[in-house]
Coordinates of C-alpha atoms and ligand atoms in Angstrom, one line a residue:
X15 CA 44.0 -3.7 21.2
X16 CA 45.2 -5.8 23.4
X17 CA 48.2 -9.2 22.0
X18 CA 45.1 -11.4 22.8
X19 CA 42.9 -10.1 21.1
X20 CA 44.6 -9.8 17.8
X21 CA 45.4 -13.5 18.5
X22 CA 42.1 -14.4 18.1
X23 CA 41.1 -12.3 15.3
X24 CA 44.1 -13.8 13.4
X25 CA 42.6 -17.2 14.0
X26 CA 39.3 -16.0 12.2
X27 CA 38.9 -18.1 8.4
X28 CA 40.0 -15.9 5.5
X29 CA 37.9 -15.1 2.7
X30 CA 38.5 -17.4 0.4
X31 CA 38.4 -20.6 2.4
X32 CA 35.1 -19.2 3.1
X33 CA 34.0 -18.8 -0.3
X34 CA 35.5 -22.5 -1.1
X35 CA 32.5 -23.6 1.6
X36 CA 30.3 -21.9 -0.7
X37 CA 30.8 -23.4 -4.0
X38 CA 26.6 -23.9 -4.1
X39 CA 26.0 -20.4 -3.8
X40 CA 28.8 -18.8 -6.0
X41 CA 26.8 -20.9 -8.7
X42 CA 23.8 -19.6 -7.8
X43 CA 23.9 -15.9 -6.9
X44 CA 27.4 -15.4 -8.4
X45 CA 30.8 -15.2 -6.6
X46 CA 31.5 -11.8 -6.8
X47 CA 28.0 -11.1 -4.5
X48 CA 29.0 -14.1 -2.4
X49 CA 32.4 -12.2 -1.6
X50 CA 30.8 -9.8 -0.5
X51 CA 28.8 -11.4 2.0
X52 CA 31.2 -13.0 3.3
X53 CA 32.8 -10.0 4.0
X54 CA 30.4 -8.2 5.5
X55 CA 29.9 -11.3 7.4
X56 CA 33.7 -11.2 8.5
X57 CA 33.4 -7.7 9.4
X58 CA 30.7 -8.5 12.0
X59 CA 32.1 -11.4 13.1
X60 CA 35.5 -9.6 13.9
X61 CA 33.3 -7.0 16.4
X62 CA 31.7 -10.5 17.8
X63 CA 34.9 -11.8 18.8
X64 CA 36.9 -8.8 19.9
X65 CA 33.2 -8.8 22.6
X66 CA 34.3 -11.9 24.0
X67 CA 32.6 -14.5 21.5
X68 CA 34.2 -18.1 20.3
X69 CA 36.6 -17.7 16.8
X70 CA 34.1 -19.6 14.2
X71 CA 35.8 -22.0 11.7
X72 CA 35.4 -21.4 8.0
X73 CA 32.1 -23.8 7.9
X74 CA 30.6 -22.3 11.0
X75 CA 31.2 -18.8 8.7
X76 CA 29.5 -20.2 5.5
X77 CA 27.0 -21.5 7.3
X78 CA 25.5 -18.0 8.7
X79 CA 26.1 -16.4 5.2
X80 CA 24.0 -18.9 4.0
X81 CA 20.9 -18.2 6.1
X82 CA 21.3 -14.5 6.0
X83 CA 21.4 -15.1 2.3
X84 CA 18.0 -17.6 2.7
X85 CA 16.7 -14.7 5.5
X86 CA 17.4 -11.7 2.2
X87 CA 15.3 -13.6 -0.3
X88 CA 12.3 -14.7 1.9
X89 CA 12.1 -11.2 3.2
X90 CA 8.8 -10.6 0.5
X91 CA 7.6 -14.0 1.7
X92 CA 3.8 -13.9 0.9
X93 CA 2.2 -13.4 4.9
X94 CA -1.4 -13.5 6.4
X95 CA -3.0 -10.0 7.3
X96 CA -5.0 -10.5 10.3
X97 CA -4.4 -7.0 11.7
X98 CA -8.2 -5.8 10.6
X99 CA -6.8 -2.8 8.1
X100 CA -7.5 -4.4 4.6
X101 CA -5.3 -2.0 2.7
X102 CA -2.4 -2.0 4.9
X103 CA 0.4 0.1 3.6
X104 CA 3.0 -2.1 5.6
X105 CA 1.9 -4.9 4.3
X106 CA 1.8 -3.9 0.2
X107 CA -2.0 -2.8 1.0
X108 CA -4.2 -4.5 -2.2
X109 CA -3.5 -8.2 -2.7
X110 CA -4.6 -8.6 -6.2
X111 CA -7.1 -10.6 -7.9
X112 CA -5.8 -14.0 -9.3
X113 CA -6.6 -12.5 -12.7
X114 CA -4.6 -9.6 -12.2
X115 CA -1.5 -11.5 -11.0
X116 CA -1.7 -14.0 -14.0
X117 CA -1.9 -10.9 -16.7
X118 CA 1.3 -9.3 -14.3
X119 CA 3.7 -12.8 -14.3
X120 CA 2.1 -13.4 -18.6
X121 CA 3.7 -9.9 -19.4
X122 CA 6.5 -10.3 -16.5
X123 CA 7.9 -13.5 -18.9
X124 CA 7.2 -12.3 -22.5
X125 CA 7.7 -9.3 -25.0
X126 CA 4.5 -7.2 -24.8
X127 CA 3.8 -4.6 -27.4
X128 CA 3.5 -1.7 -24.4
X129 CA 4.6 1.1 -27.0
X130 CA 3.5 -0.3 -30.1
X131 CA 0.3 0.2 -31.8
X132 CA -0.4 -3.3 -33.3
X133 CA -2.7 -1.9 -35.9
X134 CA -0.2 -0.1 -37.6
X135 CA 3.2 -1.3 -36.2
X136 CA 4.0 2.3 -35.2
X137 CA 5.5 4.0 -31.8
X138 CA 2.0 3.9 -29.6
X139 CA 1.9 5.7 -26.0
X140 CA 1.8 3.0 -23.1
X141 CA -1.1 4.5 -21.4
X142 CA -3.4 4.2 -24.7
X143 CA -4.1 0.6 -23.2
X144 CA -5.6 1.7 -20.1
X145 CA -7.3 5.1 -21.3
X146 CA -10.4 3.7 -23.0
X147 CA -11.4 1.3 -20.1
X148 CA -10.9 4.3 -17.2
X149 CA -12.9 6.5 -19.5
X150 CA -15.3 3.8 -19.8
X151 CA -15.5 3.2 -16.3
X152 CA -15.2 7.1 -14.7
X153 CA -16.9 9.1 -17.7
X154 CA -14.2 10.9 -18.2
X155 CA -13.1 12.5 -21.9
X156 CA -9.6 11.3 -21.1
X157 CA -6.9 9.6 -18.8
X158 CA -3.6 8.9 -17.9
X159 CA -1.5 6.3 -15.1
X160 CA 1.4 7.2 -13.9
X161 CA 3.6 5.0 -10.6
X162 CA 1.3 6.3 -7.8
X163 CA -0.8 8.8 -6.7
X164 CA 1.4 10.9 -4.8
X165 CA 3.3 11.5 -8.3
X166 CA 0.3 12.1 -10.0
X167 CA -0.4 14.5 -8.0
X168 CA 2.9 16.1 -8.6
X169 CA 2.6 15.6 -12.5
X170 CA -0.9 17.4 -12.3
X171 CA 0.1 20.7 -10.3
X172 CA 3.0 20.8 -12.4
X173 CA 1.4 21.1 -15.4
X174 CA -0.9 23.6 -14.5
X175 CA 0.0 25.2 -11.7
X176 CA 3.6 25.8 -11.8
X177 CA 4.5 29.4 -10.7
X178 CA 1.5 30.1 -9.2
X179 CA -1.0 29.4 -6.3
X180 CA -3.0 26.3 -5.5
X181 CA -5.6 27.1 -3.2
X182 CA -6.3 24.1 -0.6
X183 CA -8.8 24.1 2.7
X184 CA -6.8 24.4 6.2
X185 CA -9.1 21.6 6.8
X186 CA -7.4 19.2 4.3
X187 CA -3.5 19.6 4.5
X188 CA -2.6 16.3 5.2
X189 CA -0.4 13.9 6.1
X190 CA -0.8 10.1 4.7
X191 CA 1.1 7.4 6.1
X192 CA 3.6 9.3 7.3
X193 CA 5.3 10.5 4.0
X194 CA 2.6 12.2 1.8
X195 CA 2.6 16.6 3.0
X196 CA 0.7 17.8 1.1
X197 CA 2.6 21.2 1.6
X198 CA 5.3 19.7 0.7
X199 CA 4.1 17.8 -2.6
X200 CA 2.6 21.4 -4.1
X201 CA 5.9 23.0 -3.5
X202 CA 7.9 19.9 -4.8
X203 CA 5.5 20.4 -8.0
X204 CA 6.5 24.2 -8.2
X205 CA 3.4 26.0 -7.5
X206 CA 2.8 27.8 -4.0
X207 CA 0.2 26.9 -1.4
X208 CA -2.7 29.0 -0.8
X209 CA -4.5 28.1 2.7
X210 CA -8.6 28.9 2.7
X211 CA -9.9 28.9 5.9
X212 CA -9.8 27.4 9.3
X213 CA -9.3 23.5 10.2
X214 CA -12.7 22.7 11.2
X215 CA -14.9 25.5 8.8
X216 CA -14.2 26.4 5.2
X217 CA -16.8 28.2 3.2
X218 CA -17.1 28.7 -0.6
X219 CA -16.6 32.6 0.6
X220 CA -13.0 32.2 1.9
X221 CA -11.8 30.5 -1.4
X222 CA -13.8 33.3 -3.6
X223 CA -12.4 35.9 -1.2
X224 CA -8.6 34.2 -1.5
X225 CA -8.7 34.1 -5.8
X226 CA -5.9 36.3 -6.7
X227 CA -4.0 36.7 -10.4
X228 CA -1.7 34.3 -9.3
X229 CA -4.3 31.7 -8.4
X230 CA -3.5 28.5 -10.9
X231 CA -6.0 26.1 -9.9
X232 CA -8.3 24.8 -6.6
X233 CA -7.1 21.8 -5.5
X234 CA -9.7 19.3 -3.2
X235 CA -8.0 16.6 -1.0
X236 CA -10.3 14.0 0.4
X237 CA -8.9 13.9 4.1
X238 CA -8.4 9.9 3.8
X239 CA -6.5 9.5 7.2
X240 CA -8.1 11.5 9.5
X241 CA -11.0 12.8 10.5
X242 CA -12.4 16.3 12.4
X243 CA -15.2 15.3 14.9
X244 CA -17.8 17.8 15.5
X245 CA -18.5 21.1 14.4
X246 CA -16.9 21.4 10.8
X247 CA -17.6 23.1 7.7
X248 CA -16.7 22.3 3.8
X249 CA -17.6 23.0 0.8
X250 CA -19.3 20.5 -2.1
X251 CA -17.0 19.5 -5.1
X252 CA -20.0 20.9 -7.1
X253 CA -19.9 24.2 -5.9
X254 CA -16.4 24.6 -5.6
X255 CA -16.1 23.2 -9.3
X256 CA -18.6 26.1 -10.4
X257 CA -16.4 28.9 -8.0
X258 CA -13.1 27.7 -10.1
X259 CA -14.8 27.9 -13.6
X260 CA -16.4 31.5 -12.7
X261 CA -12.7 32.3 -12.9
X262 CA -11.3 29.9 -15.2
X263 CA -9.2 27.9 -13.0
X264 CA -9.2 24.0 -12.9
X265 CA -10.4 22.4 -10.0
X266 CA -8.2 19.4 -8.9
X267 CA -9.9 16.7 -6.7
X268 CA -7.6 13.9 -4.9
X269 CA -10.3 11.7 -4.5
X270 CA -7.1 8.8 -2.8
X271 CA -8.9 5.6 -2.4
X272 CA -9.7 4.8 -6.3
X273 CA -13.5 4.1 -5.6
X274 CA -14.6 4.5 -9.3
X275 CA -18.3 5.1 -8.6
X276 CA -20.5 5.3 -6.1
X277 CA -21.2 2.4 -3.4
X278 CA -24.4 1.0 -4.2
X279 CA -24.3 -1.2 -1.2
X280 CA -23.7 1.3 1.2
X281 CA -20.7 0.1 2.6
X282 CA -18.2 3.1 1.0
X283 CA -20.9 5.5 1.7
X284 CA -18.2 8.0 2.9
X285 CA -15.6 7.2 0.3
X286 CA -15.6 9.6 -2.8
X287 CA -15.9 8.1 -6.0
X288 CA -14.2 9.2 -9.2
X289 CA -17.4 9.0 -11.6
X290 CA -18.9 11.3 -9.1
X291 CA -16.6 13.7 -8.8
X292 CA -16.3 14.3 -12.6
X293 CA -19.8 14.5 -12.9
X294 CA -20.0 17.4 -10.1
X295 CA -17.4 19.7 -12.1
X296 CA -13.9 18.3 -11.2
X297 CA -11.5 18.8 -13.9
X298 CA -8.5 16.5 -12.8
X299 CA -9.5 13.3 -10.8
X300 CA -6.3 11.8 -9.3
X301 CA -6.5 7.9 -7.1
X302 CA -4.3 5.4 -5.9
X303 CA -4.3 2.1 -7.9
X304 CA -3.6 -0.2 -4.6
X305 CA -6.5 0.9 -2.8
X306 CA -10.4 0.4 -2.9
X307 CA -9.4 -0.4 -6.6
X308 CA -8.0 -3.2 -5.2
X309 CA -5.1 -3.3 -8.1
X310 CA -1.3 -3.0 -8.3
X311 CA 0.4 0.6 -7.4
X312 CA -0.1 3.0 -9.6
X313 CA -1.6 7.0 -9.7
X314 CA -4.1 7.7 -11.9
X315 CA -5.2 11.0 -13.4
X316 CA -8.5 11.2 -15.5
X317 CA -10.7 14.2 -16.5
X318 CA -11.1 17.2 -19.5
X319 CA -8.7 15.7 -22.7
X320 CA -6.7 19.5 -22.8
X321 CA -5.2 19.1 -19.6
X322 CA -4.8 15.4 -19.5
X323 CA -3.0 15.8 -22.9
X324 CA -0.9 18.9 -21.2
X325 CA 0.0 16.3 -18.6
X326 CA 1.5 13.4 -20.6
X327 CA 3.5 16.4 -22.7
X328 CA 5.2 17.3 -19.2
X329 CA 9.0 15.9 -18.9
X330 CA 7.7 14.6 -15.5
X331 CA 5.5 12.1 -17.0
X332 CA 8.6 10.0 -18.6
X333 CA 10.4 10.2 -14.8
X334 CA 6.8 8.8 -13.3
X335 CA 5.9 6.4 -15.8
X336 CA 4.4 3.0 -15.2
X337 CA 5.9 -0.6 -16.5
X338 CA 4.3 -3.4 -18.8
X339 CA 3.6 -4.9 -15.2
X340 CA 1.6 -2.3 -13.8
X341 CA 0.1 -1.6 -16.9
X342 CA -1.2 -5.2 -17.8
X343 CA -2.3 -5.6 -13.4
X344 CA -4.1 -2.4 -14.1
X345 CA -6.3 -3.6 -17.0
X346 CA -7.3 -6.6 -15.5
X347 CA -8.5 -4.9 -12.6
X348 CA -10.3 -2.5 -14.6
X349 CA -12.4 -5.1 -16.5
X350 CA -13.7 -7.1 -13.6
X351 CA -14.5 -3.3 -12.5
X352 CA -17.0 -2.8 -15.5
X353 CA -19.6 -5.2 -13.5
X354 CA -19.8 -4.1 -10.0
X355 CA -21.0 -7.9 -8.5
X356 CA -18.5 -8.9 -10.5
X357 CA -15.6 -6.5 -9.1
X358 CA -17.2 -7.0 -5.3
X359 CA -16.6 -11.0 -6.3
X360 CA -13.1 -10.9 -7.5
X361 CA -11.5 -8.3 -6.2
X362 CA -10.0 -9.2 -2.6
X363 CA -10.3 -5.8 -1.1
X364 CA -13.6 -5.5 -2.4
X365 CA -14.7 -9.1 -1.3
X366 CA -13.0 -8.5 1.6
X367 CA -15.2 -4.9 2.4
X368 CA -18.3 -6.6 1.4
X369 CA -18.0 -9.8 3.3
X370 CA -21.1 -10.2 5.6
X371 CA -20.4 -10.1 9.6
X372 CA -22.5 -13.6 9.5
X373 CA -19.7 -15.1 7.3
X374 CA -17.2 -13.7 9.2
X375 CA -18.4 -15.1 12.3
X376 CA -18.8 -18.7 11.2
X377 CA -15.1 -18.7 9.8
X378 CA -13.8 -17.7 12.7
X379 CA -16.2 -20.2 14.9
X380 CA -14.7 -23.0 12.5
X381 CA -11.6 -21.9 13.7
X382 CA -12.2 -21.0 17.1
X383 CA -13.7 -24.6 17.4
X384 CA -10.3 -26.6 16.2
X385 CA -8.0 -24.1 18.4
X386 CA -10.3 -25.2 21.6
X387 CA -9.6 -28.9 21.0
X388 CA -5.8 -28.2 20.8
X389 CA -6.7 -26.4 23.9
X390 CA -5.8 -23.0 23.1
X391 CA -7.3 -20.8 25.1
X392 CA -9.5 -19.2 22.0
X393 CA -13.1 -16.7 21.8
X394 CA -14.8 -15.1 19.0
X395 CA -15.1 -11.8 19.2
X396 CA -16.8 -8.7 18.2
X397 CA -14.0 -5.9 16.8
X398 CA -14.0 -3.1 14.6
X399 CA -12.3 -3.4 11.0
X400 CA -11.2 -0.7 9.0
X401 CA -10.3 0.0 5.3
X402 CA -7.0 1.8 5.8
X403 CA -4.7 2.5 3.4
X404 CA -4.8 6.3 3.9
X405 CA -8.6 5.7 3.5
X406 CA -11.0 7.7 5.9
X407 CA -10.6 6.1 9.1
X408 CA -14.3 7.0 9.6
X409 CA -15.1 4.5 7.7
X410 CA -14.9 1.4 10.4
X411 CA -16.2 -1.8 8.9
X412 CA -18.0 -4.4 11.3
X413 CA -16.1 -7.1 11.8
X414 CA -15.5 -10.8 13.8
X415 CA -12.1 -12.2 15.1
X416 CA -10.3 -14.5 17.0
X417 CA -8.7 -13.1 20.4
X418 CA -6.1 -15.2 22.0
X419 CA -5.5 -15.1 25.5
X420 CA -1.7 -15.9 26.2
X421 CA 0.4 -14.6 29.6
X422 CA 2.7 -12.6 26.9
X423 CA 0.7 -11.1 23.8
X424 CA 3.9 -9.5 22.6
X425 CA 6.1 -12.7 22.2
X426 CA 3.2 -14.4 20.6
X427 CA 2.7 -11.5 17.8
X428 CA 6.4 -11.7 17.6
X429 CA 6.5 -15.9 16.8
X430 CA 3.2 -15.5 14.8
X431 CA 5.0 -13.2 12.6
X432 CA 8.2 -15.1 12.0
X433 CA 5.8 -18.1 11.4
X434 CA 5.4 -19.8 8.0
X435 CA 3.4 -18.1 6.5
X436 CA 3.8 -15.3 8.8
X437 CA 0.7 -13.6 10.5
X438 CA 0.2 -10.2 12.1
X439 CA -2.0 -9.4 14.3
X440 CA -3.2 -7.0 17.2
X441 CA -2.2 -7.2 20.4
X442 CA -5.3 -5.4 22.1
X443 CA -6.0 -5.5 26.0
X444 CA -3.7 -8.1 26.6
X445 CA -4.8 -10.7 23.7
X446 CA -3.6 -11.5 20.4
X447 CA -6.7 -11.0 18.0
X448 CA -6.9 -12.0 14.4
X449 CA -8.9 -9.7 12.9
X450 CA -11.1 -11.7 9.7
X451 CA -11.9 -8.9 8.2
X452 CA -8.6 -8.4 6.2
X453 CA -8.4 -12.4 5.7
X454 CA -9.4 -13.6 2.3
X455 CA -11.1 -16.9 3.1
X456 CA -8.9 -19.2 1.2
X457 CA -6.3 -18.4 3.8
X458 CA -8.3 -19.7 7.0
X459 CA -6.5 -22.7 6.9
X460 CA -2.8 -21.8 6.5
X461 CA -4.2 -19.4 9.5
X462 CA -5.1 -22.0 11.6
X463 CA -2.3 -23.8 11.0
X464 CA 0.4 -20.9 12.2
X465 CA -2.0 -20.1 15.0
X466 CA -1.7 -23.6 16.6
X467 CA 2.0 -24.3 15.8
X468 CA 2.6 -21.0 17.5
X469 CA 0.4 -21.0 20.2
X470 CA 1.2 -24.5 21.3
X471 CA 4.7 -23.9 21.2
X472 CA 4.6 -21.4 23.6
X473 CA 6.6 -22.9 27.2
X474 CA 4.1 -24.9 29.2
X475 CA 2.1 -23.3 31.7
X476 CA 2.0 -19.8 29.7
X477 CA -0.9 -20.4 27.8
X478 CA -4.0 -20.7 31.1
Ligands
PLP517 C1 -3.2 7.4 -0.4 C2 -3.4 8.8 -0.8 C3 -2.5 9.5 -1.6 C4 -1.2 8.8 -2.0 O1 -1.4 7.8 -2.9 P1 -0.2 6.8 -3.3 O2 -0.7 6.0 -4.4 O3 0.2 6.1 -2.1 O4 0.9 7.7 -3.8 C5 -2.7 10.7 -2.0 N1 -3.8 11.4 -1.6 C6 -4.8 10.8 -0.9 C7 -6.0 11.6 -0.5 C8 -4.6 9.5 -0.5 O5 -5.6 8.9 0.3

């Protein structure tokens, strides 16, 4: 190092006549964790200057730990999701109903009686709250919840299938969003995979012909996040359900998407459902809670009361268990799911799925309409939506947005997302589109706003 630079690095402010700056803060947060801000700060700063920057002054210093601590707690700002995938992982996928987030902050600030069985004043179980309503809802003869439905899945093979063989179709080994094998999850659980036939074709033949002594259970995976065009070949839950009971194995089946029964409307027609799949033979039914449930993350499990009852006796269960938040976001989902109009009304994913293309197309003509007279170079246009969230992609949902036309589509997505609230979008063929689909309709406003703050603040002559 050079006698200069160590010059100015001894002119940078110490510590603590940073931390005097900060007197605000230290109240708030606490000095020790503004300390060490300001050291990490000081650390960066010191790389800054030996590069060639100016030597800040103590204020100058205080000042940037401040936003970066402002910047740390906004991070989970609530944002707009225009990008057309209404259960997009990135963005937290299911946005509650307002009922479910009032029972989650109403348990969030009080005692709750989560292990306590009022009746008698003895230890309850925490899932006793939710088991009657999801055997209510699926038909099942018992149920659990655990975190999510990766773990339950976990939990399950676990219980029954340690030591031995789960037999799974080629055709369904899958990878969701990037961190769910499925490989991996059955060998995490301690039971070994069995593969049944080909990618494209698996017939009930190859899983009778691949039963061995060591089989444990037949495990179905609804292939949420992709999907085989043309020639395949799989075998019914029914079917496969009868095949495992001719040899006294469970069958397993991870419906993903928490559709609890079938679509009457047509729109899901692809999407399993869990009332279904028990009613076919399944013995184990495992969902997401934060998908087509449209509730707060969480795995559920429901099915035959032995091995349900085998599961919440595993040591897993206590590693996996879900809090009094979860828990009281769950039920309230639940009950607006025991009337479907109800549940299609409430829920935002499902009001969101359900939402007519005609209503779609006069929101975004409202919008289209002010974004013109601010002379934003705005269409509505026809796109394609889709449910996301792991769900199967085949499932594309009709939809209406707004498409932007702007020199520099990228720096625009960029600005719309640092924008308050922030919005994503798609960039697609050169225009920004906001996808409606994904937009609950109180949120057109605070759209529109951000849209023409943003848009109109791009340099003059950009925007043609
Ligand atoms: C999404 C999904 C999972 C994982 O669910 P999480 O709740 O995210 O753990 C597992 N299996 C299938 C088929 C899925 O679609």
């Amino acid at each position: 190092m050079t006698t200069r630079a160590r010059d100015r690095l001894r002119r940078l402010p110490p510590v603590h006549e940073v931390l005097d700056a900060l007197d605000d803060l230290c109240a708030r947060i606490g000095r020790e964790a503004v300390r060490a801000r300001v050291r990490a700060m000081l650390i960066g700063i010191r790389e800054e200057v030996l590069a060639g920057a100016d030597v800040p002054d103590a204020a100058q210093v205080a000042s940037r730990v401040r936003d970066g601590e402002r910047a740390d707690a906004g991070s989970l700002a609530p944002v707009i999701n225009a990008t057309g995938i209404v259960l997009h992982t990135g963005l937290g996928r299911a946005p509650l109903a307002q009922e479910a987030a009032d029972a989650i902050a109403r348990a969030a600030a009080n005692p709750v009686p989560v292990e306590i069985d009022i009746a008698s004043g003895q230890r309850g179980r925490r899932t006793d709250h939710v088991r009657p309503l999801l055997c209510e809802l699926t038909g099942a003869e018992d149920a659990t919840v655990v975190n999510n439905a990766a773990g339950a899945l976990v939990l399950a093979l676990a219980t029954i299938a340690t030591g031995g063989r789960v037999l799974v179709s080629r055709g369904e080994l899958v990878e969701i969003g990037g961190s769910f094998r499925l490989p991996e999850i059955i060998e995490h659980s301690g039971s070994h995979l069995r593969e049944v036939g080909t990618t494209n074709r698996t017939r009930l033949d190859d899983y009778a012909r691949a039963i061995s002594e060591d089989c444990l259970a037949i495990l179905r995976v609804h292939p949420s996040n992709y999907h085989i065009e043309g020639f395949t070949q799989g075998v019914g839950v029914g079917a496969l359900a009868r095949l495992a009971h001719e040899h006294t194995l469970p069958m397993v089946f991870d419906i993903g998407s928490g559709l609890l029964r079938r679509d009457e409307t047509g729109v899901l027609a692809c999407e399993p459902d869990a009332r279904g799949a028990l009613a076919a033979g399944a013995d184990l039914v495992v969902f997401s809670g934060d998908k087509l449930l449209g509730g707060p993350q969480a795995g559920v499990i429901v099915g035959r009361g032995d091995l349900v009852r085998a599961i919440e006796r595993h040591p897993l269960m206590r590693a996996l268990r879900v809090d009094k938040l979860t828990l009281a976001g769950l039920i309230a989902t639940l009950r607006q799911h025991r009337d479907p109009a109800i549940a299609r009304e409430r829920i935002p994913v499902l009001r969101m799925v359900h939402t007519p293309v005609s209503a779609l197309r006069t929101r975004a003509e409202t919008m289209c309409d002010r974004l013109r007279r601010a002379r934003i170079e705005a269409e509505v246009i026809e796109t394609t939506a889709f449910v996301g969230g792991g769900t199967n992609p085949a499932q594309a949902l009709e939809s209406v947005g707004i498409a932007i036309r702007t020199p520099d589509p990228e720096a625009l997505a960029r600005a719309l997302r640092t924008g308050s609230p922030g919005v994503f979008a798609r960039v697609q063929r050169g225009t920004i589109v906001c996808d409606l689909r994904s937009v609950d309709a109180s949120q057109d406003g605070s759209l529109c706003e951000v849209l023409l703050k943003r848009a109109t603040e791009s340099p003059p002559g950009t925007l043609h």
